[in-house]
PDB file of C-alpha atoms in Angstrom:
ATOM      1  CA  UNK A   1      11.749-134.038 -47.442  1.00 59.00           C
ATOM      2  CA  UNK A   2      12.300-133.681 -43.693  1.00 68.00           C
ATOM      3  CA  UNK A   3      14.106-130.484 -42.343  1.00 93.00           C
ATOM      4  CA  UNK A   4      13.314-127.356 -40.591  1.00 96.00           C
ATOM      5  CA  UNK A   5      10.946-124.474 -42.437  1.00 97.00           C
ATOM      6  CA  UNK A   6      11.052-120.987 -41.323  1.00 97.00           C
ATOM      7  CA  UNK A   7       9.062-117.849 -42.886  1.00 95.00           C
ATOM      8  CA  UNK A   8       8.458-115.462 -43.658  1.00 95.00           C
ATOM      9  CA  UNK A   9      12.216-115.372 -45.503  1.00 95.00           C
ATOM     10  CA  UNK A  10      12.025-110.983 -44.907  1.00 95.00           C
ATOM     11  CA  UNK A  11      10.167-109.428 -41.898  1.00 94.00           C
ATOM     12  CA  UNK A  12       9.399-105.757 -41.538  1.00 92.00           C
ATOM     13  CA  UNK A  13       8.101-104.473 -38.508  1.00 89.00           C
ATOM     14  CA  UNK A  14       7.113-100.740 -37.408  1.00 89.00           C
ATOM     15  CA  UNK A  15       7.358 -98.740 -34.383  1.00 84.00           C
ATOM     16  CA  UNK A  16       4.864-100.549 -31.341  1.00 86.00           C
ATOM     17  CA  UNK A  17       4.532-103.558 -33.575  1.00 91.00           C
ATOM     18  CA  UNK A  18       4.412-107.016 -32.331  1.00 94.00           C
ATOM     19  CA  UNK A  19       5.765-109.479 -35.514  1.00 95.00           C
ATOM     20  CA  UNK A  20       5.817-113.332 -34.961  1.00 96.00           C
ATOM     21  CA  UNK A  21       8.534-115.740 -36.496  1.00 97.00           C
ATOM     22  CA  UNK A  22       7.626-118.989 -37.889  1.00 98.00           C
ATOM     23  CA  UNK A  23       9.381-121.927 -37.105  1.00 98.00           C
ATOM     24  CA  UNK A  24       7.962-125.559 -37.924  1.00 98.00           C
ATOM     25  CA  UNK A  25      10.540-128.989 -37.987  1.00 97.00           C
ATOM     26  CA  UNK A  26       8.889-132.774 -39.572  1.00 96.00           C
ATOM     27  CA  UNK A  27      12.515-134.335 -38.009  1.00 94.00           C
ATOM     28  CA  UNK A  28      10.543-135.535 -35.266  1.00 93.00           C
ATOM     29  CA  UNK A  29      13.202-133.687 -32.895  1.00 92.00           C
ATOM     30  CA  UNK A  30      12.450-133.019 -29.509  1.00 91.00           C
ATOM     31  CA  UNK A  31      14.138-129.729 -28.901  1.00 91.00           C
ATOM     32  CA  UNK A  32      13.818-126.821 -30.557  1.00 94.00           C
ATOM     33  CA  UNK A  33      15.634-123.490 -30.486  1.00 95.00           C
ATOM     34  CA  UNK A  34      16.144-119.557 -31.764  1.00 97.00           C
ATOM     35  CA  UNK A  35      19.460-117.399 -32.332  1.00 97.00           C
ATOM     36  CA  UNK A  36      19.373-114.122 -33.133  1.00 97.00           C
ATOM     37  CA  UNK A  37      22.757-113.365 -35.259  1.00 96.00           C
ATOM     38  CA  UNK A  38      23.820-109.950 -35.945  1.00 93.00           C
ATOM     39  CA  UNK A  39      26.632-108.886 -38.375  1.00 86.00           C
ATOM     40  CA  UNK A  40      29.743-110.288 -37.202  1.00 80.00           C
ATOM     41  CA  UNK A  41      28.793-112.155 -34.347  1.00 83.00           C
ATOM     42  CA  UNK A  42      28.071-115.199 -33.302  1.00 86.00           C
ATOM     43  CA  UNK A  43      24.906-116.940 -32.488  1.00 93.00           C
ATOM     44  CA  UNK A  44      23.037-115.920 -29.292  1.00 93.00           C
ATOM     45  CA  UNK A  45      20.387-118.077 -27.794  1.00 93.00           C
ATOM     46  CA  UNK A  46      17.219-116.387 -27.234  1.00 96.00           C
ATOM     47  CA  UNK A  47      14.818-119.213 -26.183  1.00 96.00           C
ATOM     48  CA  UNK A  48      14.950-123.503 -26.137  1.00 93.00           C
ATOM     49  CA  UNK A  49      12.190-126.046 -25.653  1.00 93.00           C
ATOM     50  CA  UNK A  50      12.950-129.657 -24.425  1.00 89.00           C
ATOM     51  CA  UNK A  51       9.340-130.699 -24.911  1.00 90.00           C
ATOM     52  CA  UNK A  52       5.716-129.469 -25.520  1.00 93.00           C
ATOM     53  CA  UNK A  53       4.435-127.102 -23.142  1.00 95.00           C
ATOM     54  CA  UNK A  54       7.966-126.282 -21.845  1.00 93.00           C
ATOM     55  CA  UNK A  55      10.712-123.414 -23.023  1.00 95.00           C
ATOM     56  CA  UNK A  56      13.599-121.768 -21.136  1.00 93.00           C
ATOM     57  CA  UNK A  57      14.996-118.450 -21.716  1.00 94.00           C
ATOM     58  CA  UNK A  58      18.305-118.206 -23.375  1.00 92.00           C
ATOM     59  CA  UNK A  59      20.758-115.313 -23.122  1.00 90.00           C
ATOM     60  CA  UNK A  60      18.851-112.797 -24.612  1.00 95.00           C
ATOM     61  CA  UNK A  61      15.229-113.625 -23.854  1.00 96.00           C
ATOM     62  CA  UNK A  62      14.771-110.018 -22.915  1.00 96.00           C
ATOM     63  CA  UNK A  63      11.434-108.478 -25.660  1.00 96.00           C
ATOM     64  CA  UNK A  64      10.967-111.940 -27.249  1.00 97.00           C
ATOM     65  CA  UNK A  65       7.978-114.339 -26.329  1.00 97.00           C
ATOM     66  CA  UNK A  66       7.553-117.983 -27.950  1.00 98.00           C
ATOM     67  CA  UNK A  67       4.996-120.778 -27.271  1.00 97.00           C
ATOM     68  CA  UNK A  68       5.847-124.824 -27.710  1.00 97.00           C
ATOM     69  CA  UNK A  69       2.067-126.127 -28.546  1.00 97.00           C
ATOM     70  CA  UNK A  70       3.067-129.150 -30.686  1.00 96.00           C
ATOM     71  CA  UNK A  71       6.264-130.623 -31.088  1.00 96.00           C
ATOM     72  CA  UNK A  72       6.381-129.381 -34.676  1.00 97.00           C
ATOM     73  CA  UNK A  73       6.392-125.914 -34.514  1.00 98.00           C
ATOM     74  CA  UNK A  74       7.945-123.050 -31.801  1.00 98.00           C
ATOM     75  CA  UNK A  75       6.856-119.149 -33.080  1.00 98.00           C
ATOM     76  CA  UNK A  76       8.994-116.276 -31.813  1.00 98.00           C
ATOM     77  CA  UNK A  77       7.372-113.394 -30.986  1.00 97.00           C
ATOM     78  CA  UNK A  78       9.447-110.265 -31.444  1.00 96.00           C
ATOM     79  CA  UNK A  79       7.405-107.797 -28.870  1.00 94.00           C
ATOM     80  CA  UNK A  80       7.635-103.996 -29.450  1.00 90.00           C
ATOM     81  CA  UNK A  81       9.693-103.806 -25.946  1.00 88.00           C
ATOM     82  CA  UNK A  82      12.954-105.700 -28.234  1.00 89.00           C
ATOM     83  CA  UNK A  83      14.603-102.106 -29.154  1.00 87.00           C
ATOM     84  CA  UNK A  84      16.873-103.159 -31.654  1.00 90.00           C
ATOM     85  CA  UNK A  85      15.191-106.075 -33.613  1.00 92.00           C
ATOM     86  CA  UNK A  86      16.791-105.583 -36.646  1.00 94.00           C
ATOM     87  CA  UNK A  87      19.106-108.986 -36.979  1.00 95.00           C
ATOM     88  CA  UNK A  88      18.930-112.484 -38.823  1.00 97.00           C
ATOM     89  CA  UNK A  89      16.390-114.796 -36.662  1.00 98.00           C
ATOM     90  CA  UNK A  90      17.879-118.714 -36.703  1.00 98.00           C
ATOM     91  CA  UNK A  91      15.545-121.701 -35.701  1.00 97.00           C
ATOM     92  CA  UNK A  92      16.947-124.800 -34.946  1.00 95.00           C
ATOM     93  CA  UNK A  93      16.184-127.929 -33.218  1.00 93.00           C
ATOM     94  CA  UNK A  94      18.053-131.520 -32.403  1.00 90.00           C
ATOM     95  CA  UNK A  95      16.877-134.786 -31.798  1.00 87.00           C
ATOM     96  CA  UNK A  96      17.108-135.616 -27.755  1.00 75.00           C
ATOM     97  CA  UNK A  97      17.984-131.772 -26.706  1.00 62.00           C
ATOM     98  CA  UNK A  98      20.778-132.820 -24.512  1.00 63.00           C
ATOM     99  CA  UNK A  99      22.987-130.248 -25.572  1.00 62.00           C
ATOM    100  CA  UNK A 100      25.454-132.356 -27.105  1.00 70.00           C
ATOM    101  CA  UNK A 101      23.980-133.305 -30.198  1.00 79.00           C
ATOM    102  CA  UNK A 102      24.234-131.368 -34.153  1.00 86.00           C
ATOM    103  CA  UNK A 103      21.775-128.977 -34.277  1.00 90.00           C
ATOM    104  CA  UNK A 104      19.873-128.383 -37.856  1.00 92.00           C
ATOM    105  CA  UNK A 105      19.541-124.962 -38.780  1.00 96.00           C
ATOM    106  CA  UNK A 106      16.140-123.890 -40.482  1.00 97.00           C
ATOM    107  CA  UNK A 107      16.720-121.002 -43.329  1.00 97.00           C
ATOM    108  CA  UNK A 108      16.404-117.848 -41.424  1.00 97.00           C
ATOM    109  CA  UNK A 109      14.389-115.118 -41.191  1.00 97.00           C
ATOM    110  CA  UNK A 110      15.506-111.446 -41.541  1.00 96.00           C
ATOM    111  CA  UNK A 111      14.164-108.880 -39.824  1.00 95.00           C
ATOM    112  CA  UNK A 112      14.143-104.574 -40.537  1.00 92.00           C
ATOM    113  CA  UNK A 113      12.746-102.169 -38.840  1.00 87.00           C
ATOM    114  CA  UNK A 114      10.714 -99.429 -40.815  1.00 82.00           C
TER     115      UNK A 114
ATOM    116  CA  UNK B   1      31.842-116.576 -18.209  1.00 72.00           C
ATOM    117  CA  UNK B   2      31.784-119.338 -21.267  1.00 77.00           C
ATOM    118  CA  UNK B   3      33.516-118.316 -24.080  1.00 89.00           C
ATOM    119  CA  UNK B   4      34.329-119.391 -27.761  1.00 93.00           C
ATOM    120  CA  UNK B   5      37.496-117.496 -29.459  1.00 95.00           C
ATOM    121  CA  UNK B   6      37.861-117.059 -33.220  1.00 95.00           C
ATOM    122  CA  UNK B   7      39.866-114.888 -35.257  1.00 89.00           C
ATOM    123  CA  UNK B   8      37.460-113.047 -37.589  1.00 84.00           C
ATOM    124  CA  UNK B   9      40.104-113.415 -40.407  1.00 86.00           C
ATOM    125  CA  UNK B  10      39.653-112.717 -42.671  1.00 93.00           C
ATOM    126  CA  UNK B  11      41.700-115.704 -43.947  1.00 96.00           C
ATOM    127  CA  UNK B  12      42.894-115.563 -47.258  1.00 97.00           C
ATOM    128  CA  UNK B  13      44.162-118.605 -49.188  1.00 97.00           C
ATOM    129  CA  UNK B  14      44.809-120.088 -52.696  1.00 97.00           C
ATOM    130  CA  UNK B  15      42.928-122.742 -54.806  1.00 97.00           C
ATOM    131  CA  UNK B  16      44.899-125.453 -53.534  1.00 97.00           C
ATOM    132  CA  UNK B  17      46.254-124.828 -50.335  1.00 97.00           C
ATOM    133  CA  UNK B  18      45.048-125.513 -47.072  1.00 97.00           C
ATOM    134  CA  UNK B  19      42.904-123.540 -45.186  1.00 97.00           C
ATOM    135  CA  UNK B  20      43.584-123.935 -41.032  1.00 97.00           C
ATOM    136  CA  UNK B  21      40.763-122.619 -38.453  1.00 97.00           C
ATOM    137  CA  UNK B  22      41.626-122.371 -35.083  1.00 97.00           C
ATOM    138  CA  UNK B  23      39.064-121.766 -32.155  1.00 97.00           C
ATOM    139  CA  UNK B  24      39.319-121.543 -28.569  1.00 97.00           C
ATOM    140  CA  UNK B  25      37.187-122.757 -25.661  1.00 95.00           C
ATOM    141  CA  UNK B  26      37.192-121.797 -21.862  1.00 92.00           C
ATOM    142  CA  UNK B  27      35.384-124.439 -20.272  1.00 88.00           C
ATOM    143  CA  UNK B  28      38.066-127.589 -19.586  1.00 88.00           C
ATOM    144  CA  UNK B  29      34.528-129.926 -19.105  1.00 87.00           C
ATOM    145  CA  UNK B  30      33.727-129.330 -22.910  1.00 88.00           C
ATOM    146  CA  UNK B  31      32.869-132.755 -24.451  1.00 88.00           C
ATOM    147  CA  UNK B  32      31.765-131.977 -27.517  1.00 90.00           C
ATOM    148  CA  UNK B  33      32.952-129.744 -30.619  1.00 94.00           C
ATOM    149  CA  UNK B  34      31.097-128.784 -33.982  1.00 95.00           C
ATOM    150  CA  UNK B  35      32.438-127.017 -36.896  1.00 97.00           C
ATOM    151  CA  UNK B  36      29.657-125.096 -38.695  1.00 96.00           C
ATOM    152  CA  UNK B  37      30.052-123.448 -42.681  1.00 97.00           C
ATOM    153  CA  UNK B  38      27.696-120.297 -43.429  1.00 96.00           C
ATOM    154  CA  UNK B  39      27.856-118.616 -46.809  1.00 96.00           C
ATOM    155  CA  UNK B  40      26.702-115.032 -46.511  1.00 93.00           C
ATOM    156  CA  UNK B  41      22.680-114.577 -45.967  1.00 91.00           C
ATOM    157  CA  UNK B  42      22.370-118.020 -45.639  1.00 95.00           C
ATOM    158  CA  UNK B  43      22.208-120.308 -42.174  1.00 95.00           C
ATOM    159  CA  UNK B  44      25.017-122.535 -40.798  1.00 96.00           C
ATOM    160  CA  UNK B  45      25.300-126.186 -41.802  1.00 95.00           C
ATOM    161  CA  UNK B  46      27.212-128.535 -39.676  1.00 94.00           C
ATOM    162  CA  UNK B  47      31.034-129.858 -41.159  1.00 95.00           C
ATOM    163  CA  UNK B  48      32.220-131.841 -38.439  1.00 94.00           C
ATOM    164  CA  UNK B  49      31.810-132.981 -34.910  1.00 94.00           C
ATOM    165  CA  UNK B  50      34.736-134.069 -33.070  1.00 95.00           C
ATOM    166  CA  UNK B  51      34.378-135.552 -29.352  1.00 92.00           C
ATOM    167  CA  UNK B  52      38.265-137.414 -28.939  1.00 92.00           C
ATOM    168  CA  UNK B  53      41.674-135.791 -28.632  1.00 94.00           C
ATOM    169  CA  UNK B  54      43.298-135.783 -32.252  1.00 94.00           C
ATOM    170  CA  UNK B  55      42.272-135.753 -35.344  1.00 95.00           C
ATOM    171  CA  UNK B  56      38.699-136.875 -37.311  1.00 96.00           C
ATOM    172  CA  UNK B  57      38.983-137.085 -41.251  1.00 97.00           C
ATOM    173  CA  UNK B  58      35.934-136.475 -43.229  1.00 95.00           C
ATOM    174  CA  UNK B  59      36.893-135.320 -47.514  1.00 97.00           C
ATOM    175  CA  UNK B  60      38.911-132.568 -47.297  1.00 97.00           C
ATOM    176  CA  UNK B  61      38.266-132.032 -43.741  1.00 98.00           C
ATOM    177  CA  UNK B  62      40.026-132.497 -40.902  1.00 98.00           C
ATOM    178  CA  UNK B  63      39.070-131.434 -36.716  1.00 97.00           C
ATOM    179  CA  UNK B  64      41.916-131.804 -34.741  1.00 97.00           C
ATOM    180  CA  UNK B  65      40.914-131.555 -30.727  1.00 96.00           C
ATOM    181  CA  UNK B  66      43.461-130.647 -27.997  1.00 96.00           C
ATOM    182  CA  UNK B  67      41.524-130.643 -24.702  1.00 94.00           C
ATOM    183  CA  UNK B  68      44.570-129.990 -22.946  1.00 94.00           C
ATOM    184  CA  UNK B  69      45.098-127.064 -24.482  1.00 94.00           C
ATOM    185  CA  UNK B  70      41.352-125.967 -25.002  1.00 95.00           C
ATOM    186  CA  UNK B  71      41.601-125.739 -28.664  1.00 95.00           C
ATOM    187  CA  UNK B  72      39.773-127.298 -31.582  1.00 97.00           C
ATOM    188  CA  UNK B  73      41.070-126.480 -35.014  1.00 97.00           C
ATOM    189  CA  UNK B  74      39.750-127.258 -38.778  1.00 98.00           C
ATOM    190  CA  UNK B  75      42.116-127.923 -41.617  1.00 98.00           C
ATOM    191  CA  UNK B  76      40.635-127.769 -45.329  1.00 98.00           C
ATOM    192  CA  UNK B  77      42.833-129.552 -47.684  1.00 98.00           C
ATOM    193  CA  UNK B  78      43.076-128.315 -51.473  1.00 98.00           C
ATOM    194  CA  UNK B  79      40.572-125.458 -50.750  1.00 98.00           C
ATOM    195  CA  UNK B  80      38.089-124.631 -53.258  1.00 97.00           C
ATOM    196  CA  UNK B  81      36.224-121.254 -54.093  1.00 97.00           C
ATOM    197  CA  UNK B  82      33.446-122.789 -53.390  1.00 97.00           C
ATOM    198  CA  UNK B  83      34.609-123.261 -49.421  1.00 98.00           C
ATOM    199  CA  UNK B  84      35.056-119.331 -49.145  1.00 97.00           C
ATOM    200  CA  UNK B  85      32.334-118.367 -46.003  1.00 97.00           C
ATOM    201  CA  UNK B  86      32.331-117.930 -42.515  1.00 96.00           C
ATOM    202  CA  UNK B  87      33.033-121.135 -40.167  1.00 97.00           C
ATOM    203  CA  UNK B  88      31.707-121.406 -36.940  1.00 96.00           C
ATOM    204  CA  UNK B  89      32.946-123.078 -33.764  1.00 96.00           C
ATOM    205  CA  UNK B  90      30.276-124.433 -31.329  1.00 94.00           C
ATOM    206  CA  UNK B  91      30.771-125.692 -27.955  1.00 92.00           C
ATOM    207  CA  UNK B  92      28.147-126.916 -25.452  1.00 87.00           C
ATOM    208  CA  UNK B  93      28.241-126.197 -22.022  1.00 80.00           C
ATOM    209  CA  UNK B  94      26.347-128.397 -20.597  1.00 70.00           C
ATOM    210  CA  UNK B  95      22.448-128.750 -20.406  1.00 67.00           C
ATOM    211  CA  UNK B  96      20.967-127.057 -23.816  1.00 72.00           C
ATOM    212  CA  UNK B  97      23.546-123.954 -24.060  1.00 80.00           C
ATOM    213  CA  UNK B  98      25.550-124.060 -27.226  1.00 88.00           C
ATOM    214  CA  UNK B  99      28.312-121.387 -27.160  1.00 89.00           C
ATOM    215  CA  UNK B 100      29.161-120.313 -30.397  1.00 92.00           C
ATOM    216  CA  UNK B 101      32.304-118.762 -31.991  1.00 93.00           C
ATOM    217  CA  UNK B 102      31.752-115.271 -33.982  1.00 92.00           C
ATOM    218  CA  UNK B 103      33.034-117.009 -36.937  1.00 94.00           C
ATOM    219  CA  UNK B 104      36.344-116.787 -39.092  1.00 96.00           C
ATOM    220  CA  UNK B 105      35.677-115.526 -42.549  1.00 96.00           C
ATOM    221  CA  UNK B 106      37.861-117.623 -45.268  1.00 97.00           C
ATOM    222  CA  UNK B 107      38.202-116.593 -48.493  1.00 97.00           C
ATOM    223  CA  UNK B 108      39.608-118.998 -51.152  1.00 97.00           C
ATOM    224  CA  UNK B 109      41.544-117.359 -54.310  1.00 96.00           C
ATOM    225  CA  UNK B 110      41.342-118.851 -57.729  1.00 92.00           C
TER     226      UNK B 110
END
């Protein structure tokens, strides 16, 4: 089955703790992408990657990290400078990345704060 | 400042009537227009893409796309329980930046 895989599906970080998202796609897409979604809001873009070895920061990249080592697979990296990481973490990616095209949504990952 | 209106409903309808979603867009360059269905805890998966003025028909679904007026609506005909979430409008503006919509919440009433 091809799609978009994210875990772990519940995330709890403490005080000072760094906490990395997976995110892995077998759709062969070239772009990849997270949202962070809080209650009642809409998506917000915190990072994108066209290709390997390149990312841009989105809207809120502020406290998040990510790396683009192989085309499958772009971790977030919630740092312990992101103040208010509780929220529901959304990986997506698209085929060209031209920013017209569907984007598929991987599962989510929910994070809490301890 | 690019931005995506919704109205966060929530919109409540019968089994069997028609649910209408209406979003708002403030870039006039927009080319492109997705309509996204999340049930609660879950992620968004797409519904429709519409790209033309008027209306695309897909099922019970129909996008209807005004450019003129900057607005991109969703009908759902003979709406089912099962169609009760939040729908999302997305809008690119240009290069990788998908704006989207805070959602409306529709709840269907058997």
């Amino acid at each position: 089955d091809g799609g978009i895989t994210q875990s772990p599906k519940y995330l709890f970080r403490k005080e000072g703790q760094n906490v990395t998202l997976s995110c892995e796609q077998n759709l062969n897409h070239d772009a990849m992408y997270w949202y962070r979604q809080d209650p009642g809001q809409g998506l917000r873009l915190i990072y994108y990657s066209q290709i390997v070895n390149d990312f841009q920061k989105g809207d809120i990249a502020e406290g998040y990290s990510v790396s683009r080592e192989k085309k499958e697979s772009f971790p977030l990296t919630v740092t312990s400078a992101q103040k208010n990481p509780t929220a529901f973490y959304l990986c997506a990616s698209s085929p060209l990345g031209g920013g017209q095209e569907t984007q598929y949504f991987g599962p989510g990952t929910r994070l809490l704060v301890l | 400042q690019k931005e995506v209106e919704q109205n966060s409903g929530p919109l409540s309808v019968p089994e069997g009537a028609i649910a209408s979603l209406n979003c708002t867009y403030s870039d006039r360059g927009s080319q492109s227009f997705f309509w996204y269905r999340q049930y609660s805890g879950k992620s968004p998966e797409l519904i429709m893409s519409i790209y033309s003025n008027g209306d695309k028909e897909d099922g019970r679904f129909t996008a209807q796309l005004n450019k003129a007026s900057q607005y991109v609506s969703l009908l759902i005909r003979d709406s089912q329980p099962s169609d009760s979430a939040t729908y999302l409008c997305a809008v690119p503006f240009g290069g990788f930046k998908t704006i989207f919509g805070a959602g409306t919440r529709l709840f269907v009433k058997a």
